[in-house]
XYZ file of C-alpha atoms in Angstrom:
785
model
C -47.956 -3.206 42.297
C -44.620 -2.838 44.092
C -44.243 -6.605 44.356
C -44.931 -7.021 40.642
C -42.244 -4.460 39.856
C -39.809 -5.990 42.338
C -40.212 -9.539 41.047
C -39.960 -8.331 37.464
C -36.647 -6.634 38.217
C -35.320 -9.637 40.134
C -36.283 -11.921 37.266
C -34.236 -9.745 34.911
C -31.272 -9.609 37.275
C -31.284 -13.370 37.814
C -31.362 -13.935 34.058
C -28.090 -12.057 33.497
C -25.814 -15.001 34.505
C -27.267 -17.011 31.611
C -26.085 -14.511 28.987
C -22.705 -16.277 28.411
C -24.647 -19.296 27.112
C -26.206 -17.349 24.222
C -24.904 -18.041 20.718
C -26.948 -16.428 17.937
C -26.026 -18.451 14.873
C -28.424 -16.438 12.715
C -26.555 -13.199 13.409
C -23.338 -11.585 12.238
C -20.675 -12.257 14.917
C -22.855 -14.858 16.655
C -20.769 -15.045 19.851
C -20.909 -11.276 20.368
C -24.145 -9.794 19.104
C -26.668 -12.133 20.722
C -25.119 -11.745 24.160
C -24.856 -7.968 23.885
C -28.334 -7.331 22.520
C -29.813 -9.568 25.226
C -27.899 -7.716 27.930
C -28.943 -4.323 26.633
C -32.613 -5.246 26.348
C -32.738 -6.774 29.833
C -31.002 -3.762 31.365
C -33.291 -1.301 29.598
C -36.365 -3.134 30.873
C -35.217 -3.609 34.464
C -33.861 -0.063 34.666
C -37.249 1.304 33.636
C -39.020 -0.940 36.160
C -36.525 0.091 38.823
C -37.116 3.785 38.129
C -40.838 3.277 38.659
C -40.284 1.188 41.798
C -37.844 3.710 43.253
C -40.457 6.431 42.797
C -42.911 4.341 44.809
C -40.611 2.752 47.395
C -37.717 4.528 49.132
C -36.101 1.226 50.139
C -34.919 0.634 46.579
C -33.506 4.050 45.849
C -29.765 4.199 45.149
C -27.292 4.258 47.997
C -24.097 6.273 47.943
C -20.613 4.786 47.850
C -17.243 5.794 46.542
C -17.560 3.046 43.941
C -20.768 4.554 42.542
C -19.188 8.012 42.460
C -16.084 6.686 40.705
C -18.121 4.681 38.193
C -20.309 7.680 37.370
C -17.315 10.004 36.957
C -15.539 7.456 34.788
C -18.547 7.095 32.462
C -18.889 10.883 32.242
C -15.209 11.289 31.290
C -15.466 8.669 28.557
C -18.628 10.291 27.225
C -16.834 13.611 26.778
C -13.898 11.797 25.152
C -16.245 9.976 22.776
C -17.857 13.233 21.706
C -14.426 14.441 20.604
C -13.385 11.307 18.730
C -12.498 10.982 15.053
C -15.758 9.139 14.398
C -18.303 9.964 17.087
C -20.931 7.529 15.825
C -18.604 4.567 16.229
C -17.288 5.759 19.605
C -20.831 5.944 20.945
C -22.259 2.817 19.308
C -19.233 0.641 18.467
C -19.904 -2.082 15.864
C -21.170 -5.651 15.633
C -17.719 -7.169 16.123
C -17.141 -5.499 19.513
C -20.495 -4.011 20.614
C -18.877 -1.826 23.236
C -18.693 1.949 22.944
C -20.467 4.371 25.239
C -23.787 2.564 24.800
C -22.457 -0.541 26.513
C -20.699 1.516 29.170
C -23.888 3.354 30.174
C -25.763 0.045 30.240
C -23.133 -1.352 32.606
C -23.567 1.647 34.896
C -27.355 1.224 34.813
C -26.941 -2.470 35.619
C -24.628 -1.594 38.523
C -27.174 0.858 39.944
C -30.105 -1.560 39.690
C -28.114 -4.483 41.067
C -26.765 -2.433 43.974
C -30.206 -1.032 44.763
C -32.243 -4.234 44.511
C -29.961 -6.752 46.229
C -30.307 -5.385 49.749
C -29.797 -8.669 51.633
C -26.766 -10.923 51.730
C -29.028 -13.943 51.229
C -30.128 -12.536 47.862
C -26.501 -12.183 46.848
C -25.843 -15.763 47.952
C -28.638 -17.072 45.748
C -27.341 -14.982 42.869
C -23.766 -16.215 43.353
C -24.952 -19.820 43.535
C -26.801 -19.345 40.259
C -23.620 -17.954 38.707
C -21.732 -21.063 39.808
C -24.414 -23.340 38.369
C -24.146 -21.675 34.964
C -20.349 -21.685 35.150
C -20.397 -25.401 35.981
C -22.574 -26.116 32.967
C -20.338 -24.026 30.733
C -17.252 -25.775 32.128
C -18.842 -29.147 31.373
C -19.423 -27.881 27.841
C -15.715 -27.091 27.685
C -14.842 -30.650 28.697
C -16.960 -31.987 25.875
C -15.099 -29.696 23.513
C -11.875 -31.101 24.873
C -13.125 -34.626 24.228
C -13.949 -33.759 20.629
C -17.687 -34.206 21.103
C -18.451 -30.504 20.658
C -16.729 -28.073 18.328
C -14.062 -25.701 19.592
C -15.401 -22.608 17.906
C -12.119 -20.800 17.288
C -10.401 -23.999 16.105
C -7.300 -25.628 17.564
C -7.144 -27.233 20.985
C -8.011 -24.290 23.270
C -11.516 -24.766 24.667
C -13.744 -21.707 24.447
C -17.169 -22.831 25.679
C -19.976 -20.742 24.214
C -17.883 -17.573 24.301
C -16.137 -18.183 20.989
C -12.727 -17.206 22.325
C -10.516 -19.107 24.769
C -9.310 -15.866 26.349
C -12.873 -14.754 27.112
C -13.675 -18.174 28.565
C -10.512 -18.141 30.673
C -11.236 -14.913 32.534
C -14.841 -16.068 33.019
C -13.491 -19.147 34.817
C -11.040 -17.081 36.873
C -13.882 -14.959 38.281
C -15.890 -18.032 39.202
C -12.880 -19.786 40.717
C -12.453 -16.978 43.242
C -16.211 -16.720 43.752
C -16.352 -20.413 44.690
C -13.417 -19.951 47.099
C -15.066 -16.939 48.719
C -18.293 -18.863 49.272
C -16.374 -21.871 50.604
C -14.605 -19.731 53.193
C -17.849 -18.070 54.195
C -19.664 -21.308 55.077
C -18.284 -22.040 58.518
C -21.022 -22.025 61.099
C -23.808 -21.311 58.589
C -26.782 -23.541 57.946
C -27.194 -25.167 54.559
C -29.911 -23.207 52.816
C -32.619 -25.482 51.370
C -33.042 -23.542 48.134
C -29.313 -23.365 47.448
C -28.904 -27.074 48.150
C -31.747 -27.911 45.814
C -30.591 -25.869 42.835
C -26.918 -26.835 43.093
C -27.676 -30.513 43.647
C -30.145 -30.563 40.762
C -27.625 -28.913 38.463
C -24.956 -31.443 39.429
C -27.145 -34.205 38.030
C -29.125 -32.412 35.346
C -26.413 -30.434 33.573
C -24.045 -33.390 32.909
C -26.929 -35.546 31.711
C -28.068 -32.856 29.317
C -24.520 -32.445 28.016
C -24.269 -36.213 27.551
C -27.147 -35.979 25.114
C -24.972 -33.892 22.785
C -22.394 -36.650 22.359
C -22.005 -38.038 18.834
C -23.526 -41.378 18.038
C -22.059 -44.317 16.131
C -19.237 -46.810 16.440
C -16.504 -44.224 15.870
C -17.567 -42.369 19.025
C -18.168 -45.448 21.165
C -14.954 -45.289 23.167
C -15.326 -41.619 24.027
C -18.954 -42.059 24.966
C -18.085 -44.982 27.224
C -15.492 -42.890 29.036
C -17.908 -40.036 29.607
C -20.658 -42.520 30.457
C -18.853 -43.450 33.661
C -17.138 -40.109 34.333
C -20.366 -38.092 34.372
C -22.247 -40.184 36.974
C -19.157 -40.272 39.203
C -18.774 -36.491 39.025
C -22.489 -35.952 39.560
C -22.676 -38.346 42.516
C -19.526 -36.928 44.049
C -20.972 -33.430 43.786
C -24.281 -34.477 45.312
C -22.495 -36.330 48.097
C -20.228 -33.411 48.850
C -23.165 -31.007 48.893
C -24.856 -32.978 51.644
C -21.666 -33.754 53.527
C -20.403 -30.225 53.815
C -21.060 -27.171 51.734
C -17.444 -26.012 51.758
C -16.399 -29.208 49.988
C -18.806 -28.546 47.149
C -17.408 -25.071 46.523
C -13.830 -26.305 46.737
C -14.652 -29.137 44.370
C -16.094 -26.862 41.681
C -13.236 -24.371 42.082
C -10.846 -27.211 41.213
C -13.146 -28.148 38.342
C -12.900 -24.590 36.965
C -9.120 -24.724 37.281
C -8.992 -27.917 35.227
C -11.054 -26.381 32.422
C -9.072 -23.138 32.660
C -5.876 -25.106 32.042
C -7.257 -26.311 28.711
C -8.020 -22.783 27.560
C -4.200 -22.432 27.453
C -4.611 -18.717 28.193
C -1.362 -17.691 29.804
C -2.439 -14.321 31.201
C -5.498 -15.744 32.934
C -3.704 -18.818 34.291
C -0.750 -16.801 35.587
C -3.202 -14.278 36.997
C -5.054 -17.042 38.834
C -1.781 -18.421 40.216
C -0.673 -14.971 41.315
C -4.074 -14.087 42.760
C -4.226 -17.357 44.677
C -0.713 -16.791 45.985
C -1.599 -13.242 47.091
C -4.794 -14.360 48.844
C -2.964 -17.233 50.557
C -0.137 -14.979 51.728
C -2.576 -12.431 53.134
C -4.430 -15.130 55.055
C -1.242 -16.867 56.189
C 0.298 -13.654 57.475
C -2.639 -11.677 58.819
C -5.561 -14.001 59.598
C -6.046 -13.943 63.381
C -9.037 -16.171 64.009
C -8.967 -19.168 61.668
C -5.773 -21.021 62.606
C -6.552 -24.006 60.370
C -7.072 -21.647 57.445
C -3.664 -20.105 58.122
C -2.028 -23.535 57.933
C -3.855 -24.368 54.710
C -2.771 -21.043 53.227
C 0.870 -21.692 54.074
C 0.491 -25.068 52.393
C -0.918 -23.412 49.257
C 1.952 -20.915 49.206
C 4.454 -23.752 49.472
C 2.717 -25.883 46.842
C 2.443 -23.033 44.349
C 6.071 -22.102 44.885
C 7.227 -25.687 44.342
C 5.136 -26.006 41.171
C 6.450 -22.746 39.707
C 10.088 -23.484 40.553
C 9.782 -27.101 39.438
C 8.286 -26.072 36.126
C 11.223 -23.742 35.521
C 13.631 -26.674 35.764
C 11.617 -29.059 33.564
C 10.399 -26.505 31.009
C 12.656 -27.838 28.245
C 11.807 -31.531 28.698
C 9.960 -33.506 26.042
C 6.979 -33.879 28.348
C 6.537 -30.111 28.530
C 7.471 -29.228 24.967
C 5.106 -31.810 23.471
C 2.192 -30.565 25.553
C 0.111 -28.032 23.593
C -0.682 -26.212 26.843
C 2.531 -26.434 28.877
C 4.666 -25.556 25.857
C 2.950 -22.164 25.696
C 4.269 -21.408 29.171
C 7.698 -22.894 28.513
C 8.260 -20.456 25.647
C 7.598 -17.340 27.730
C 10.685 -15.151 27.512
C 11.831 -11.629 26.786
C 12.742 -12.669 23.247
C 9.205 -13.935 22.668
C 7.667 -10.667 23.836
C 9.919 -8.761 21.430
C 8.492 -10.653 18.455
C 4.837 -10.499 19.510
C 2.561 -7.873 18.035
C 2.217 -6.268 21.470
C 5.880 -5.247 21.317
C 4.983 -3.044 18.351
C 1.450 -2.053 19.301
C 2.095 -0.842 22.845
C 4.673 1.801 21.797
C 2.187 2.984 19.168
C -0.394 3.410 21.931
C 2.045 5.441 24.036
C 2.725 7.668 21.035
C -1.013 8.096 20.506
C -1.414 9.061 24.156
C 1.267 11.731 23.782
C -0.697 13.263 20.935
C -3.935 13.442 22.955
C -2.943 13.113 26.607
C -5.970 14.536 28.441
C -9.095 12.968 26.951
C -7.614 10.627 24.395
C -9.161 9.628 21.104
C -12.535 8.248 22.190
C -13.602 4.628 22.246
C -13.172 2.485 19.119
C -10.457 4.846 17.878
C -7.230 2.920 18.323
C -7.235 2.097 14.609
C -6.413 5.785 13.932
C -3.456 5.612 16.296
C -2.346 2.269 14.895
C -2.365 3.441 11.292
C -0.808 6.815 11.976
C 2.055 5.351 14.012
C 2.322 2.037 12.184
C 5.657 0.289 12.703
C 6.745 -1.203 9.347
C 8.637 -3.985 11.154
C 5.345 -5.674 12.021
C 4.708 -6.486 8.362
C 4.230 -10.193 9.151
C 1.514 -9.565 11.764
C -2.167 -8.791 11.338
C -2.689 -5.695 9.168
C -5.404 -4.160 11.361
C -5.536 -3.621 15.130
C -8.486 -1.955 16.851
C -7.279 -2.814 20.359
C -3.885 -2.526 22.075
C -4.257 -5.940 23.742
C -3.799 -4.197 27.081
C -6.924 -2.929 28.859
C -5.093 -0.099 30.597
C -3.598 1.183 27.352
C -7.014 0.808 25.733
C -8.502 3.210 28.248
C -5.486 5.505 27.981
C -6.220 5.770 24.254
C -9.995 5.971 24.680
C -10.054 8.568 27.469
C -6.532 9.898 27.915
C -5.042 10.193 31.372
C -8.450 11.161 32.784
C -10.074 8.079 31.290
C -7.374 5.775 32.608
C -7.547 7.327 36.071
C -11.323 6.945 35.961
C -10.963 3.267 35.133
C -8.288 2.702 37.789
C -10.477 4.472 40.346
C -12.879 1.521 40.119
C -10.125 -0.718 41.477
C -9.016 1.868 44.021
C -12.473 2.480 45.463
C -13.337 -1.202 45.195
C -10.265 -2.221 47.198
C -10.789 0.678 49.621
C -14.343 -0.509 50.247
C -13.078 -4.060 50.625
C -10.416 -3.300 53.238
C -11.738 -0.195 54.987
C -15.520 -0.396 54.827
C -16.558 -4.033 54.488
C -17.486 -6.210 57.458
C -16.673 -9.431 55.627
C -14.313 -11.901 57.242
C -10.629 -11.246 56.588
C -10.235 -14.420 54.513
C -13.138 -13.459 52.266
C -11.573 -10.063 51.657
C -8.237 -11.687 50.894
C -9.862 -13.890 48.249
C -11.534 -10.879 46.614
C -8.212 -9.044 46.679
C -6.732 -12.055 44.892
C -9.512 -11.849 42.303
C -8.841 -8.168 41.644
C -5.118 -8.815 41.233
C -5.722 -11.770 38.880
C -8.093 -9.691 36.753
C -5.653 -6.789 36.578
C -2.771 -9.057 35.575
C -4.889 -10.723 32.894
C -5.876 -7.298 31.565
C -2.253 -6.375 30.887
C -2.273 -8.748 27.898
C -5.820 -8.727 26.507
C -8.838 -6.536 25.910
C -12.119 -6.755 27.782
C -15.444 -8.030 26.493
C -19.022 -7.882 27.713
C -18.744 -10.975 29.916
C -15.614 -9.830 31.773
C -17.131 -6.342 32.125
C -20.280 -7.898 33.575
C -18.423 -9.993 36.114
C -16.290 -7.054 37.210
C -19.391 -4.882 37.629
C -21.141 -7.622 39.631
C -18.319 -7.725 42.160
C -18.159 -3.927 42.289
C -21.919 -3.878 42.954
C -21.439 -6.473 45.686
C -18.844 -4.283 47.398
C -21.125 -1.285 46.876
C -23.940 -3.195 48.638
C -21.595 -4.187 51.457
C -20.408 -0.647 52.155
C -22.956 1.849 50.726
C -24.615 4.504 52.844
C -28.111 5.868 52.460
C -28.401 8.484 49.723
C -31.146 10.429 51.514
C -29.171 13.330 52.959
C -27.186 13.907 49.781
C -30.237 13.858 47.517
C -32.884 15.544 49.647
C -33.564 18.053 46.836
C -34.730 15.066 44.769
C -36.235 12.766 47.374
C -38.352 15.509 48.933
C -40.425 16.307 45.827
C -40.644 12.627 44.931
C -41.922 11.658 48.389
C -44.587 14.364 48.191
C -45.689 13.463 44.644
C -49.370 12.717 44.172
C -50.677 9.444 42.774
C -51.506 11.226 39.528
C -47.953 12.527 39.274
C -46.557 9.040 39.888
C -48.845 7.611 37.231
C -47.782 10.233 34.699
C -44.076 9.716 35.399
C -44.462 5.955 35.296
C -46.244 6.186 31.950
C -43.503 8.399 30.541
C -40.846 5.923 31.729
C -42.682 3.009 30.094
C -43.035 4.862 26.775
C -39.379 5.868 26.798
C -38.321 2.314 27.645
C -40.332 0.806 24.802
C -38.960 3.389 22.389
C -35.432 2.834 23.710
C -35.551 -0.940 23.282
C -36.549 -0.509 19.653
C -34.251 2.412 18.854
C -31.197 0.890 20.516
C -31.741 -2.743 19.587
C -34.646 -3.404 17.232
C -33.311 -1.780 14.082
C -29.756 -2.996 14.714
C -30.947 -6.591 15.145
C -32.999 -6.365 11.942
C -30.031 -4.937 10.026
C -27.771 -7.646 11.420
C -29.980 -10.560 10.402
C -30.588 -8.965 7.001
C -26.826 -8.719 6.524
C -26.501 -12.457 7.136
C -29.120 -13.062 4.445
C -27.171 -10.857 2.043
C -23.858 -12.578 2.801
C -25.252 -16.070 2.440
C -27.359 -15.283 -0.596
C -30.206 -17.344 0.844
C -32.811 -18.385 -1.687
C -32.311 -15.260 -3.786
C -32.332 -16.191 -7.437
C -30.556 -13.207 -8.926
C -27.664 -10.857 -8.072
C -30.191 -8.027 -8.182
C -32.109 -9.614 -5.294
C -28.902 -9.934 -3.295
C -28.090 -6.292 -3.908
C -31.570 -5.335 -2.699
C -30.930 -7.262 0.513
C -27.739 -5.276 1.112
C -29.683 -2.087 0.396
C -32.352 -3.122 2.893
C -29.721 -3.760 5.581
C -28.068 -0.383 4.996
C -31.379 1.481 4.897
C -32.009 0.615 8.548
C -29.370 3.317 9.232
C -27.725 1.613 12.210
C -24.277 1.525 13.758
C -23.699 -1.653 11.754
C -23.537 0.189 8.425
C -19.734 0.227 8.357
C -19.580 -3.564 8.583
C -22.466 -3.956 6.146
C -20.559 -1.819 3.654
C -17.395 -3.847 4.195
C -19.297 -7.030 3.413
C -20.904 -5.332 0.425
C -17.547 -4.337 -1.021
C -16.231 -7.887 -0.638
C -19.169 -9.117 -2.707
C -18.487 -6.330 -5.210
C -14.852 -7.467 -5.494
C -15.998 -11.026 -6.184
C -18.693 -9.947 -8.643
C -16.173 -8.008 -10.722
C -14.368 -11.312 -11.367
C -17.526 -13.350 -11.868
C -18.040 -15.129 -15.176
C -21.751 -15.732 -14.544
C -22.981 -12.234 -13.641
C -24.220 -9.999 -16.416
C -22.431 -6.686 -17.112
C -25.563 -4.867 -15.937
C -25.546 -6.629 -12.555
C -21.823 -6.009 -12.133
C -22.296 -2.337 -12.882
C -25.233 -2.093 -10.465
C -23.142 -3.603 -7.654
C -20.252 -1.307 -8.476
C -22.284 1.898 -8.621
C -24.139 1.196 -5.370
C -20.971 0.167 -3.547
C -19.159 3.235 -4.852
C -21.936 5.504 -3.573
C -21.894 3.811 -0.172
C -18.143 4.206 0.196
C -18.296 7.836 -0.816
C -20.748 8.260 2.065
C -18.544 6.184 4.389
C -15.538 8.388 3.671
C -17.616 11.512 4.332
C -18.465 10.098 7.756
C -14.941 8.885 8.612
C -12.477 10.631 6.263
C -9.423 9.694 8.316
C -10.021 5.962 8.402
C -7.249 4.313 6.377
C -9.150 1.065 5.985
C -12.020 2.740 4.115
C -9.605 4.479 1.755
C -7.854 1.205 0.919
C -11.107 -0.650 0.251
C -12.479 2.185 -1.862
C -9.253 2.588 -3.828
C -9.209 -1.129 -4.574
C -12.828 -1.024 -5.761
C -12.097 1.876 -8.102
C -8.940 0.273 -9.445
C -10.670 -3.039 -10.100
C -13.261 -1.167 -12.140
C -10.586 0.492 -14.252
C -10.785 3.976 -12.690
C -7.059 3.949 -11.945
C -6.552 7.630 -11.232
C -9.414 7.767 -8.726
C -8.137 4.563 -7.125
C -4.630 5.982 -6.903
C -5.987 9.145 -5.276
C -7.615 7.081 -2.522
C -4.360 5.245 -1.834
C -2.451 8.528 -1.777
C -4.909 9.781 0.862
C -4.418 6.525 2.750
C -0.656 7.061 2.626
C -1.059 10.459 4.280
C -2.951 8.749 7.105
C -0.533 5.808 7.383
C 2.759 6.760 5.716
C 4.679 3.609 6.704
C 2.156 0.893 5.911
C 3.701 -1.254 3.183
C 0.429 -2.615 1.785
C -0.541 0.937 0.815
C 2.793 1.587 -0.852
C 2.568 -1.694 -2.777
C -0.747 -0.601 -4.272
C 0.537 2.868 -5.147
C 3.458 1.230 -6.951
C 1.045 -1.079 -8.760
C -0.933 1.893 -10.040
C 2.299 3.452 -11.319
C 3.149 0.227 -13.142
C -0.307 0.148 -14.727
C 0.273 3.710 -15.941
C 3.635 2.690 -17.416
C 5.625 4.686 -14.875
C 8.208 2.009 -14.082
C 10.712 4.409 -12.570
C 8.062 5.881 -10.266
C 7.026 2.417 -9.133
C 10.640 1.363 -8.497
C 11.347 4.494 -6.435
C 8.280 3.845 -4.282
C 9.263 0.212 -3.780
C 12.823 1.233 -2.863
C 11.386 3.407 -0.100
C 9.102 0.561 0.944
C 11.973 -1.891 1.281
C 14.021 0.672 3.208
C 11.270 0.815 5.857
C 11.896 -2.847 6.760
C 14.740 -4.537 4.839
C 13.726 -7.943 6.248
C 10.358 -7.730 4.487
C 10.641 -10.390 1.779
C 7.436 -9.266 0.069
C 8.847 -5.766 -0.377
C 12.105 -7.148 -1.729
C 10.333 -9.437 -4.201
C 8.035 -6.626 -5.347
C 10.993 -4.335 -5.999
C 12.881 -7.044 -7.898
C 9.825 -7.903 -10.003
C 9.252 -4.248 -10.888
C 12.916 -3.938 -11.873
C 12.698 -7.066 -14.060
C 9.682 -5.724 -15.953
C 11.499 -2.394 -16.330
C 14.445 -4.327 -17.855
C 16.723 -3.251 -14.994
C 18.031 -6.775 -14.558
C 21.294 -5.880 -12.871
C 19.462 -3.886 -10.228
C 16.977 -6.758 -9.746
C 19.901 -9.153 -9.329
C 21.457 -6.857 -6.713
C 18.199 -6.652 -4.759
C 17.720 -10.422 -4.762
C 21.307 -11.239 -3.880
C 21.252 -8.842 -0.913
C 18.185 -10.518 0.535
C 18.356 -14.157 -0.578
C 21.900 -14.662 -1.838
C 20.446 -15.983 -5.099
C 18.547 -14.675 -8.094
C 16.550 -17.902 -8.336
C 14.458 -17.407 -5.207
C 11.340 -19.590 -5.295
C 8.437 -17.196 -5.571
C 5.459 -17.167 -7.949
C 5.661 -13.436 -8.684
C 9.354 -13.705 -9.497
C 8.814 -16.833 -11.581
C 6.111 -15.110 -13.624
C 8.274 -12.017 -14.146
C 11.191 -14.105 -15.421
C 8.869 -16.044 -17.720
C 7.163 -12.933 -19.103
C 10.552 -11.363 -19.861
C 11.817 -14.642 -21.413
C 14.615 -15.191 -18.883
C 14.160 -18.942 -19.101
C 17.512 -19.719 -17.487
C 16.230 -18.105 -14.294
C 12.900 -19.898 -14.697
C 14.786 -23.187 -14.963
C 16.886 -22.405 -11.898
C 13.772 -21.829 -9.781
C 12.114 -25.058 -10.969
C 15.310 -27.036 -10.329
C 15.453 -25.726 -6.752
C 11.838 -26.660 -6.220
C 12.349 -30.160 -7.613
C 15.408 -30.668 -5.429
C 13.670 -29.631 -2.216
C 10.302 -31.156 -3.116
C 10.527 -33.815 -5.835
C 6.968 -33.888 -7.170
C 5.633 -34.550 -10.640
C 4.498 -30.934 -10.934
C 7.921 -29.529 -10.130
C 9.650 -31.846 -12.610
C 7.063 -30.848 -15.217
C 8.116 -27.239 -14.628
C 11.739 -28.258 -15.091
C 10.849 -30.011 -18.373
C 8.960 -26.982 -19.708
C 11.924 -24.749 -18.920
C 14.318 -27.094 -20.741
C 12.028 -27.045 -23.770
C 12.078 -23.244 -23.797
C 15.857 -23.365 -23.768
C 15.922 -25.964 -26.562
C 17.391 -28.722 -24.363
C 15.050 -31.528 -25.453
C 17.071 -34.436 -24.051
C 17.065 -32.900 -20.596
C 13.373 -32.108 -21.028
C 12.624 -35.766 -21.828
C 14.496 -36.965 -18.743
C 12.599 -34.491 -16.549
C 9.280 -35.596 -18.027
C 10.137 -39.226 -17.326
C 10.737 -38.342 -13.668
C 7.437 -36.454 -13.581
C 5.686 -39.471 -15.085
C 7.240 -41.896 -12.602
C 6.317 -39.695 -9.625
C 2.719 -39.115 -10.687
C 0.090 -41.304 -8.998
C -2.937 -40.265 -11.059
C -3.068 -42.659 -14.071
C -4.719 -40.035 -16.305
C -2.007 -37.479 -15.659
C 0.666 -40.190 -15.928
C -0.567 -41.060 -19.444
C -0.550 -37.365 -20.342
C 3.112 -37.130 -19.358
C 3.848 -40.170 -21.542
C 2.137 -38.443 -24.470
C 4.324 -35.380 -23.932
C 7.393 -37.634 -24.001
C 6.270 -39.311 -27.211
C 5.512 -35.944 -28.846
C 8.868 -34.593 -27.760
C 10.693 -37.598 -29.268
C 8.672 -37.122 -32.438
C 9.837 -33.518 -32.671
C 6.474 -31.909 -31.841
C 6.160 -28.669 -29.865
C 4.658 -29.804 -26.583
C 4.246 -26.223 -25.295
C 1.586 -25.303 -27.824
């Protein structure tokens, strides 16, 4: 029985490295949800099996280390913080987009405990690490095929992202495996080549590239690319096989260089700079303090020199055409203090510090930065994303989530990890230096991004490895537990084992089953599927919401988007429109009861009400949103719009004056104020506003153009069309010029403009239409009717 349990747990643990490959295209957020649900289910199963095994076999009971103590304390602190958050449900469960929250954190701790308890031999860790490198090599090969255009880069652009859906996530994944390969390379001296490791790595070197080659596009248009890869893949595979038999170190060094190549094409500056800095730190430590491996010292000095030359050399050539035309190198060439001042982080980080000051001890709970962001919104970031749920700095994220205690808890993982590495571990000095380089690279990377499941997993794996390397037996510290367990009868063990199995089965369904069902149902509702009527689609949304999962917020957000679209539909019946509206309204009333201080919900709900004609109720929601985020211009724009609808022009203008004052460089605010003034017949004030911002009253903008037209200021309409035609001489722009001339009664000028429009038009049908307008104009007909 013990062997069955042990092999079952090991099977689960050895399946974890494959999680980055999972992409669930049938689920909402396919690059996030599939990976996270798989991880949670595996951990729940192996944790239950481990509990049963640990009851039966003392060898696999947890061992004590400072890392385990720090991890446990950290999770406990965050749990207390989450219970005191603005929206406890979201802090505990997160959402489909992130799938973090306390649930993921406790799963990571459970994974750490099982991994640290089950991997009790270094050989087991070696097999596990080799498996990680195999998967990473396959994923890196996938990235090369993305680079070659044979596979889609999921986030668009030129930054490869593998199966992670985000180049930043892929980058830190490669950084971890780069240092892992280096650590294993250093460790090989004097060791025999293990038959199993040789077999699996050699097989992967041949099998993985051949499998990837099968994904290449067919046809003549792809012939050249396929020919290139046709000879590259066998060379790489044969080189890898040859290196594996020649000397194991060479294989690990080879794949570490391979990871670096792919990392470069992620164009992720934080990860690349972190890798450079971590490599430099590890090399310096070895060069200065390694006492036994003299050749390794010389190599390390060479690496230090090479890295220094590359960094200094790049500084001198950063403005050359070669660098500036490179989509990757140009991202590094533009790094400067001025760039950081214009990035969103320059606005978001001070908001996070302000949020910390408001709740310094235990913070706001996980998934709560949006409250801080909205409350302390800086109006000067009007041209950035309107919503931020992360600070794009892991340390600030934990400062917000758990206050100073949460941040200290998180930092204690590094502290105890490094303490174990340097004070407790019996690894060779060079191995420890490489791991120190990894920790420093990860920390540097985390200053500019937020974590995700895969980076969490890799960090926990290395913490568990250090825990294994330094942990002491738990027996003396837990004798009050181990004593009764050791003396338990077979009947007692059977009863406890049965209870654990029942709880595990229930947990898998309660934590994952309903949420997966709701997620896939949501996709059906979004896509419409084969549903023949709007009523069927509404029922699908209702079904998804009725699962009552942590995904309900996102389901409601998708529902309200469909409701917005249905209100403008020309094919839906009034009854179907009303049904969508009433159900969506009820759901958002419930959403606001659950999270009354969430600005986003208020804005969505206010928009829904306004679109349906309930202007006062819509205005009330935006006024509540303004209390929560007093400096967010999009809220003020909508409040002004409601005042205009009610005929309160002066009220709208006063609100828009205040909005513009928040950020005078905000062109949208300036245009909105000028447009409101034009409709209110305050033309001199509108002129003043436009001249202050644009030094002209004929600024090319559709809102402004419409306002001038509606108020019959055709001279201003003409001025805008003339500017457009001058800067972009198209048939459409000259047609606008002609229409403006007609409104002003200048028919000769109108005819000349129409002739230019006709001559510029390429479509023969439209060209003939312009000629008809010219003929009608000459004949004295009104061509504007």
